[in-house]
């Protein structure tokens, strides 16, 4: 149930799913672990700094990370990432609807091989 | 013990499937209430421009078609009541048109109420330097922008809607009411909860938040959408709320999509800031104690919402005129399509500059080349086909009309493989910029009126 038929390779989408939307000229991206071991790993690894750096070209100037342990999830809030927001922005994705999918493309290539294999094998 | 209350949602935004309310009531005719949400942040500015052309407009006319589609349901004895914010800037006008439509169908016994008072436009115009009308994010004062405001509406809570329901309303038509409050109101009216029973109000707010976007709780917009059964006919969400505020979220059995821990978690965190303090006019809600428990197929039980008093001030969603914008698209096919499209797009704006047309804001995007995440390293190989999208914004409409004349020439002067110029010249449309701010609760007076058929 918690597995996708999509092959994300060695990217965040293999161990998490997401949901994003706009908040004024900012946006939120919820990242939800696909299993408890993935949550424990992401708690250490998926820092606000790491995600903000990945999305930096969009104009993200930092992120706030909220932990939601009861849902094995994180909520990231990116102020001003939408270049003016739903009304003013000229961008295609004015409402940040695609940001969840963007974040799932975050590469995990620098994660230790043994750690990665355990994470993927743990998937129910 | 009071029996559970069954509330569905069959309209997540202005533009959702027009047949959804009728379909949901065919699948689940025993629903007590149906909520229909029509207002996103900028819907009211669109309604404001409609009202400028026609003073009797200013609401979601689509709602009247929904009411007409439900006539056979009520004629055959259906009891479900409707709570909707379709009233937009003109709740009384919308409610009257709704009552007239019901009257024409011989359903005069259905009582229609409007809830208004959310319109605070004059108050903002009168006090552009007021501290509380400063932009919530930038903290700038409204100042001269006050003269360009087109709409300003406070987010009302559930109280006046619950009052209308308690009076016997079958249909409640509101202006700007916080989305979850459309669900909180029937719960309070049914269970007779106190307005300071914050844990129950918080629970109902969570229920409302989960269903307010329609199928987003039942598999729509889900990461694993492709794996859903029958995603062409995803069922709209239903909550069954108990007296203690706990509830089960589900969907009709004969519908597509799924209700799982995953779909519910995704929607719980949709457009959330601090999950420990979700602000609504009825309560401040913490999602951090929520427990989700699957109960059989397509049923998830939700408990543990915690609540405290709501903020002392109401949120206001205002919008002001901010010039015009125009978008134009052309498809580019061939090797190195991204580079070709990018170069062709930049050339358009260079030609315009050289012709003396300096545009205030411009953007070149290549759809197919990662336009939803420009500059982000996605490690993709170069696509063979992209859509070039050119955008410009300016306070002068003429400048954008000039821009729109400079697109078609790319068919003959651009790279080989330009296709898809058939839609004519791009049309400049007005831009309404968003101005979120606050207002004292005491400065807003909600008004509940029963409209005559």
XYZ file of C-alpha atoms in Angstrom:
577
model
C 0.000 0.000 0.000
C 2.828 2.367 0.833
C 4.786 1.512 -2.268
C 4.573 3.198 -5.602
C 4.651 1.527 -9.000
C 6.927 4.373 -10.071
C 10.673 3.779 -9.962
C 12.218 6.849 -8.353
C 15.713 5.413 -8.412
C 17.887 6.628 -5.595
C 15.818 9.706 -4.886
C 13.564 10.857 -2.074
C 10.461 9.513 -3.835
C 11.626 5.940 -3.162
C 11.147 6.338 0.600
C 8.683 9.232 0.938
C 5.634 10.806 -0.612
C 4.626 14.465 -0.632
C 1.962 17.137 -0.939
C 2.457 20.835 -1.661
C 0.425 24.004 -2.024
C 0.587 27.777 -1.760
C 0.581 29.992 1.284
C 0.510 33.550 -0.023
C 3.784 34.171 -1.835
C 5.267 31.161 -0.051
C 4.473 27.468 -0.206
C 4.444 24.417 2.013
C 5.723 20.986 1.098
C 4.767 18.063 3.319
C 7.157 15.113 3.086
C 5.717 11.871 4.463
C 7.834 8.795 5.166
C 6.749 5.563 3.506
C 7.728 3.537 6.601
C 9.040 4.120 10.153
C 12.697 3.464 9.298
C 12.458 6.073 6.547
C 11.107 8.598 9.061
C 13.956 7.899 11.467
C 16.464 8.352 8.643
C 14.866 11.539 7.305
C 14.732 13.052 10.785
C 18.517 13.292 10.621
C 19.082 13.674 6.925
C 16.296 15.837 5.496
C 17.211 19.132 7.126
C 15.607 22.444 6.242
C 19.011 23.596 4.946
C 19.335 20.616 2.604
C 15.922 21.095 1.074
C 16.273 24.870 0.856
C 19.580 24.425 -0.987
C 17.940 22.043 -3.488
C 15.161 24.549 -4.211
C 17.408 27.620 -4.049
C 17.145 28.337 -7.831
C 13.407 28.952 -7.362
C 14.144 31.878 -5.088
C 13.729 30.040 -1.810
C 15.540 31.982 0.885
C 15.450 29.390 3.610
C 12.892 26.955 4.912
C 11.271 26.133 8.227
C 10.924 22.431 9.084
C 8.144 21.236 11.363
C 8.287 17.651 12.608
C 4.998 15.758 12.703
C 6.041 12.479 14.365
C 2.478 11.205 14.808
C 2.128 11.161 11.009
C 5.791 10.205 10.401
C 6.003 13.361 8.369
C 7.586 16.792 8.042
C 6.074 20.046 6.960
C 8.440 22.441 5.208
C 7.421 26.047 4.748
C 9.266 28.110 2.129
C 8.598 31.840 2.381
C 8.536 33.796 -0.907
C 9.311 30.760 -3.076
C 6.451 31.457 -5.509
C 7.852 34.668 -7.041
C 4.822 36.728 -6.096
C 2.283 33.979 -5.506
C -0.869 32.826 -7.212
C -1.872 36.209 -8.609
C 1.309 38.105 -9.469
C 3.735 35.385 -10.485
C 4.279 34.814 -14.192
C 5.491 31.266 -13.598
C 3.646 28.222 -14.851
C 3.284 26.751 -11.360
C 2.029 29.844 -9.570
C 0.533 27.825 -6.722
C 3.386 25.471 -5.934
C 1.272 22.436 -6.805
C 4.272 20.743 -8.438
C 6.741 21.388 -5.616
C 5.907 18.068 -3.939
C 6.944 16.221 -7.079
C 10.060 18.390 -7.386
C 11.139 17.553 -3.838
C 10.691 13.816 -4.440
C 13.454 14.179 -7.071
C 15.979 15.112 -4.382
C 18.958 12.774 -4.982
C 20.122 10.485 -2.173
C 23.298 9.440 -3.942
C 25.547 10.656 -1.118
C 23.836 8.362 1.392
C 25.933 5.366 2.416
C 25.136 2.297 0.264
C 24.446 0.016 3.218
C 22.068 2.547 4.784
C 20.262 3.007 1.486
C 19.781 -0.728 0.858
C 18.413 -1.215 4.352
C 15.961 1.648 3.828
C 14.690 0.259 0.554
C 14.502 -3.327 1.811
C 12.596 -2.203 4.909
C 9.815 -0.893 2.705
C 6.701 -2.967 3.448
C -26.675 9.645 22.697
C -26.956 11.831 19.612
C -26.382 9.872 16.417
C -23.291 10.590 14.276
C -23.567 13.326 11.657
C -22.714 12.527 8.038
C -21.207 15.405 6.085
C -19.913 15.214 2.528
C -18.105 17.625 0.249
C -18.736 17.645 -3.487
C -17.100 20.857 -4.635
C -13.515 21.610 -3.675
C -13.154 24.870 -5.605
C -14.882 27.125 -8.151
C -14.475 25.010 -11.262
C -14.741 21.542 -9.721
C -16.840 18.912 -11.523
C -20.375 20.356 -11.894
C -21.982 16.897 -11.716
C -20.247 15.937 -8.456
C -22.930 17.024 -5.939
C -25.668 15.113 -7.735
C -23.421 12.071 -8.162
C -22.434 12.044 -4.486
C -26.073 12.230 -3.381
C -26.966 9.383 -5.727
C -24.190 7.299 -4.154
C -24.856 8.445 -0.575
C -28.457 9.742 -0.407
C -28.572 9.542 3.393
C -25.999 12.325 3.917
C -27.115 14.943 6.455
C -25.113 17.825 5.000
C -23.240 18.589 1.811
C -20.586 21.322 1.847
C -19.664 23.054 -1.405
C -16.549 25.236 -1.399
C -16.186 27.842 -4.149
C -13.730 30.379 -2.739
C -9.972 30.305 -3.164
C -7.817 33.281 -2.226
C -8.455 35.204 -5.424
C -11.948 34.012 -6.380
C -13.465 37.133 -4.865
C -11.421 39.442 -7.100
C -12.814 37.634 -10.155
C -16.299 38.037 -8.705
C -15.564 41.735 -8.107
C -14.832 42.305 -11.776
C -17.999 40.410 -12.716
C -19.989 42.614 -10.348
C -18.535 45.765 -11.952
C -20.205 44.725 -15.207
C -23.446 43.515 -13.549
C -24.444 44.572 -10.008
C -26.654 41.487 -9.600
C -23.604 39.210 -10.158
C -20.657 38.682 -7.834
C -21.239 35.063 -6.823
C -20.541 31.574 -8.215
C -23.333 31.177 -10.762
C -22.304 27.534 -11.222
C -23.917 26.881 -7.847
C -27.367 27.551 -9.326
C -26.785 24.753 -11.838
C -25.855 22.496 -8.941
C -29.108 23.381 -7.162
C -31.073 22.630 -10.345
C -29.265 19.292 -10.666
C -30.348 18.372 -7.112
C -34.054 19.074 -7.694
C -34.903 15.413 -8.492
C -33.093 14.329 -5.301
C -35.237 16.605 -3.129
C -38.400 15.852 -5.127
C -37.938 12.162 -4.352
C -37.704 12.857 -0.621
C -33.971 13.503 -0.103
C -33.229 15.284 3.162
C -29.626 16.447 2.715
C -28.978 20.105 3.503
C -26.423 22.351 1.778
C -23.796 24.668 3.237
C -21.849 26.673 0.679
C -19.710 29.799 0.342
C -20.897 30.213 -3.272
C -22.338 33.602 -2.269
C -18.945 35.228 -2.744
C -19.401 39.019 -2.749
C -23.179 38.788 -2.998
C -24.522 36.083 -0.657
C -28.017 37.551 -0.543
C -28.230 37.769 -4.340
C -27.016 34.186 -4.654
C -29.410 32.953 -1.965
C -32.343 34.735 -3.648
C -31.485 33.213 -7.022
C -31.215 29.820 -5.307
C -34.618 30.227 -3.610
C -36.130 31.293 -6.946
C -34.732 28.185 -8.659
C -36.143 25.953 -5.903
C -39.489 27.772 -6.133
C -39.685 27.176 -9.889
C -39.171 23.462 -9.182
C -42.005 23.444 -6.651
C -39.656 23.033 -3.698
C -40.950 26.069 -1.791
C -40.669 24.240 1.519
C -36.857 24.332 1.336
C -35.674 27.319 3.346
C -32.706 29.321 2.059
C -30.572 31.561 4.300
C -27.726 33.895 3.504
C -24.788 34.762 5.766
C -23.015 38.028 4.965
C -21.057 40.706 6.780
C -17.620 39.474 5.753
C -17.144 42.372 3.308
C -14.718 44.830 4.971
C -13.628 46.692 1.818
C -14.843 50.082 3.043
C -13.038 49.651 6.351
C -9.714 49.027 4.595
C -10.265 51.935 2.212
C -11.030 54.217 5.156
C -7.869 53.360 7.139
C -5.013 52.584 4.743
C -2.386 53.311 7.413
C -3.973 51.111 10.116
C -1.504 48.792 11.838
C -3.725 45.728 11.475
C -4.234 46.258 7.737
C -0.490 45.905 7.137
C 0.454 43.062 4.799
C 0.729 39.890 6.912
C 3.983 38.776 5.264
C 5.797 41.979 4.283
C 4.386 44.196 7.104
C 4.036 47.059 4.618
C 1.153 49.483 5.170
C -1.651 49.485 2.604
C -1.094 53.177 1.828
C -1.859 54.285 -1.719
C -2.814 50.748 -2.735
C -6.095 51.289 -0.865
C -7.377 53.167 -3.917
C -6.801 50.079 -6.087
C -8.540 47.560 -3.788
C -11.266 45.526 -5.464
C -12.304 43.197 -2.633
C -11.539 42.699 1.051
C -13.269 39.991 3.029
C -12.813 38.726 6.555
C -12.878 34.986 7.151
C -15.990 34.443 9.266
C -16.235 31.421 11.530
C -18.976 28.853 11.945
C -21.237 30.706 14.402
C -23.603 32.531 12.054
C -23.784 29.505 9.749
C -24.723 27.298 12.717
C -27.347 29.872 13.666
C -28.927 29.614 10.208
C -28.921 25.812 10.410
C -30.491 25.889 13.868
C -33.199 28.186 12.473
C -34.095 25.411 10.036
C -32.144 26.344 6.913
C -32.008 23.712 4.172
C -29.540 25.762 2.172
C -27.052 28.221 3.720
C -25.277 30.521 1.255
C -22.343 32.466 2.671
C -19.690 34.893 1.537
C -16.175 34.417 2.864
C -16.343 31.863 5.650
C -13.252 29.856 6.572
C -13.420 26.615 4.587
C -13.438 24.217 7.586
C -16.154 26.297 9.279
C -18.621 25.046 6.656
C -18.217 21.641 8.355
C -17.898 22.917 11.937
C -21.268 24.713 11.709
C -23.499 21.668 11.102
C -21.645 19.778 13.864
C -22.266 22.502 16.425
C -25.907 22.871 15.362
C -26.436 19.101 15.547
C -24.554 18.268 18.750
C -25.183 21.587 20.472
C -21.508 21.956 21.356
C -20.362 25.018 23.256
C -18.340 27.643 21.341
C -15.624 27.257 23.954
C -15.425 23.476 23.669
C -12.219 23.887 21.719
C -11.235 20.234 21.461
C -14.523 19.353 19.748
C -14.364 22.481 17.554
C -10.777 21.507 16.687
C -11.866 17.983 15.743
C -14.608 19.305 13.462
C -12.151 21.814 11.982
C -9.853 18.918 11.096
C -12.806 17.081 9.527
C -13.630 20.206 7.533
C -10.020 20.704 6.485
C -9.863 17.101 5.252
C -12.952 17.330 3.036
C -12.848 20.971 1.909
C -10.841 20.183 -1.240
C -13.133 17.400 -2.428
C -11.288 14.446 -3.932
C -7.921 15.596 -2.593
C -8.717 13.425 0.452
C -9.737 10.361 -1.547
C -6.807 9.921 -3.904
C -6.872 13.039 -6.053
C -3.568 14.973 -6.061
C -2.011 11.955 -4.347
C 1.649 11.058 -4.925
C 0.613 7.507 -5.872
C -2.351 8.605 -8.007
C -1.292 6.338 -10.869
C -1.837 3.264 -8.672
C -5.387 4.199 -7.643
C -8.352 2.138 -8.755
C -10.720 4.015 -11.096
C -9.095 7.424 -10.840
C -11.439 8.679 -13.543
C -14.315 8.563 -11.068
C -12.829 9.251 -7.653
C -15.488 9.404 -4.953
C -15.944 12.641 -2.990
C -15.181 12.507 0.738
C -17.601 11.901 3.600
C -16.979 12.345 7.334
C -19.086 10.631 9.971
C -18.676 12.774 13.073
C -19.411 11.464 16.580
C -20.650 13.530 19.510
C -17.132 13.623 21.000
C -15.713 15.074 17.763
C -13.892 11.949 16.628
C -14.794 10.939 13.107
C -14.363 8.441 10.310
C -13.445 9.693 6.850
C -14.675 7.576 3.969
C -16.202 7.756 0.477
C -19.142 6.089 -1.256
C -18.607 2.338 -1.875
C -19.371 2.526 -5.589
C -16.706 5.094 -6.421
C -13.094 5.215 -7.499
C -10.045 6.377 -5.603
C -9.082 5.301 -2.097
C -9.210 6.451 1.479
C -6.014 5.239 3.146
C -3.600 6.454 5.796
C -1.598 7.897 2.939
C -4.381 9.904 1.275
C -5.583 11.209 4.640
C -2.087 12.195 5.817
C -1.397 14.020 2.569
C -4.537 16.110 2.867
C -4.043 16.716 6.603
C -0.830 18.574 5.786
C -2.146 20.347 2.679
C -1.463 24.104 2.811
C -0.518 23.943 6.493
C 1.961 26.238 8.229
C 2.809 25.258 11.802
C 1.083 21.894 12.381
C 0.988 22.739 16.094
C -1.086 25.880 15.480
C -3.500 25.739 12.569
C -5.462 28.978 12.833
C -9.181 29.088 12.156
C -11.815 31.566 13.354
C -13.365 28.808 15.508
C -10.290 27.392 17.234
C -6.524 27.159 17.115
C -5.860 23.546 16.235
C -2.891 21.266 16.878
C -2.464 18.340 14.505
C 0.364 16.904 16.609
C -1.837 14.601 18.707
C -3.869 13.235 15.832
C -4.085 9.464 15.564
C -5.211 7.750 12.370
C -6.563 4.234 12.427
C -7.675 2.271 9.356
C -11.095 0.666 9.828
C -11.891 -1.665 6.993
C -11.789 -0.669 3.379
C -11.699 3.053 2.605
C -12.364 4.079 6.193
C -9.915 5.893 8.426
C -10.787 6.870 11.977
C -9.406 10.242 13.110
C -8.998 11.086 16.812
C -6.818 13.262 19.003
C -7.256 16.761 17.549
C -6.442 19.345 20.201
C -7.746 22.891 20.282
C -7.435 26.217 22.000
C -9.090 29.612 21.610
C -9.030 31.134 18.101
C -6.837 34.164 17.311
C -8.174 37.474 18.614
C -8.314 38.937 15.133
C -9.844 37.579 11.935
C -7.818 37.070 8.803
C -8.748 39.273 5.864
C -8.149 38.337 2.268
C -7.974 41.444 0.096
C -6.937 42.033 -3.491
C -5.975 45.071 -5.530
C -5.532 45.881 -9.211
C -1.954 45.422 -10.312
C -1.869 46.022 -14.058
C -2.108 43.315 -16.711
C -0.395 40.166 -17.839
C -0.346 38.029 -20.966
C 0.948 34.549 -21.750
C 1.726 33.046 -25.160
C 2.809 29.515 -26.057
C 4.417 27.802 -29.038
C 5.686 24.249 -29.377
C 9.273 23.641 -30.429
C 10.278 20.179 -31.683
C 13.750 18.917 -32.507
C 17.260 18.308 -31.157
C 18.203 20.769 -28.412
C 14.588 21.958 -28.208
C 15.180 23.656 -24.842
C 18.060 25.784 -26.124
C 16.158 26.667 -29.308
C 13.028 27.658 -27.402
C 14.984 29.662 -24.839
C 16.867 31.546 -27.562
C 13.703 32.213 -29.569
C 11.897 33.501 -26.466
C 14.719 35.798 -25.410
C 14.857 37.066 -29.011
C 11.212 38.127 -28.832
C 11.841 40.323 -25.806
C 15.044 41.739 -27.356
C 13.157 42.697 -30.518
C 10.482 44.380 -28.398
C 13.091 46.352 -26.450
C 14.748 47.487 -29.652
C 11.354 48.611 -30.942
C 10.979 50.789 -27.843
C 8.613 48.478 -25.929
C 10.139 47.982 -22.480
C 8.021 45.613 -20.430
C 7.996 45.798 -16.627
C 8.218 42.027 -16.018
C 8.951 39.222 -18.483
C 9.588 35.484 -18.272
C 10.702 32.788 -20.731
C 9.866 29.183 -19.768
C 10.278 25.878 -21.555
C 7.529 23.463 -20.634
C 9.033 20.014 -20.934
C 12.396 21.359 -19.858
C 11.500 21.579 -16.167
C 9.418 24.767 -16.139
C 7.859 23.843 -12.807
C 11.295 23.852 -11.187
C 13.491 26.223 -13.198
C 17.162 25.847 -12.341
C 16.671 22.921 -9.952
C 19.084 20.091 -10.746
C 16.771 17.245 -11.760
C 19.465 15.402 -13.713
C 17.233 14.940 -16.745
C 18.308 14.398 -20.327
C 17.332 16.978 -22.935
C 13.767 16.550 -24.223
C 13.111 16.458 -27.964
C 10.018 18.627 -27.604
C 9.115 21.565 -25.386
C 6.468 24.259 -25.222
C 7.921 27.745 -25.213
C 5.905 29.905 -22.848
C 6.378 33.660 -22.938
C 4.907 35.846 -20.225
C 4.854 39.566 -19.615
C 3.258 41.859 -17.064
C 2.888 45.610 -17.279
C 0.726 48.408 -15.966
C 0.028 49.446 -19.575
C -2.371 47.224 -21.481
C -1.066 48.598 -24.831
C 2.451 47.357 -24.058
C 1.111 43.817 -23.673
C -0.891 44.103 -26.876
C 2.353 45.029 -28.597
C 4.018 41.989 -26.977
C 1.309 39.658 -28.209
C 1.962 40.735 -31.819
C 5.577 39.644 -31.583
C 4.899 35.898 -31.047
C 3.580 34.729 -34.424
C 6.660 35.913 -36.336
C 8.556 33.029 -34.663
C 6.729 30.655 -36.999
C 8.835 31.991 -39.871
C 11.857 33.559 -38.147
C 12.285 31.034 -35.319
C 13.966 27.615 -35.276
C 12.812 24.728 -37.448
C 10.078 22.690 -35.781
C 7.833 25.457 -34.407
C 4.265 24.182 -34.228
C 1.001 24.918 -32.538
C 0.367 28.572 -33.316
C -3.364 28.347 -33.754
C -4.880 30.017 -30.742
C -4.456 33.601 -32.008
C -2.791 36.454 -30.170
C -2.338 36.353 -26.408
C -4.942 38.439 -24.642
C -3.898 40.757 -21.780
C -5.857 39.995 -18.617
C -6.024 42.057 -15.418
C -3.791 41.067 -12.503
C -5.241 41.102 -9.006
C -2.568 41.009 -6.350
C -3.203 39.467 -2.957
C -3.154 41.466 0.280
C -3.597 39.341 3.423
C -4.097 41.262 6.680
C -6.044 41.151 9.959
C -9.083 42.837 11.495
C -10.539 43.020 15.009
C -13.366 40.501 15.500
C -15.526 43.285 16.914
C -15.257 45.280 13.673
C -17.026 42.529 11.719
C -20.742 41.896 12.107
C -22.096 38.735 10.508
C -25.661 38.942 9.247
C -28.036 35.991 8.879
C -31.101 36.475 6.658
C -33.751 34.086 5.393
C -34.573 34.900 1.785
C -38.081 34.538 0.433
C -38.682 32.156 -2.463
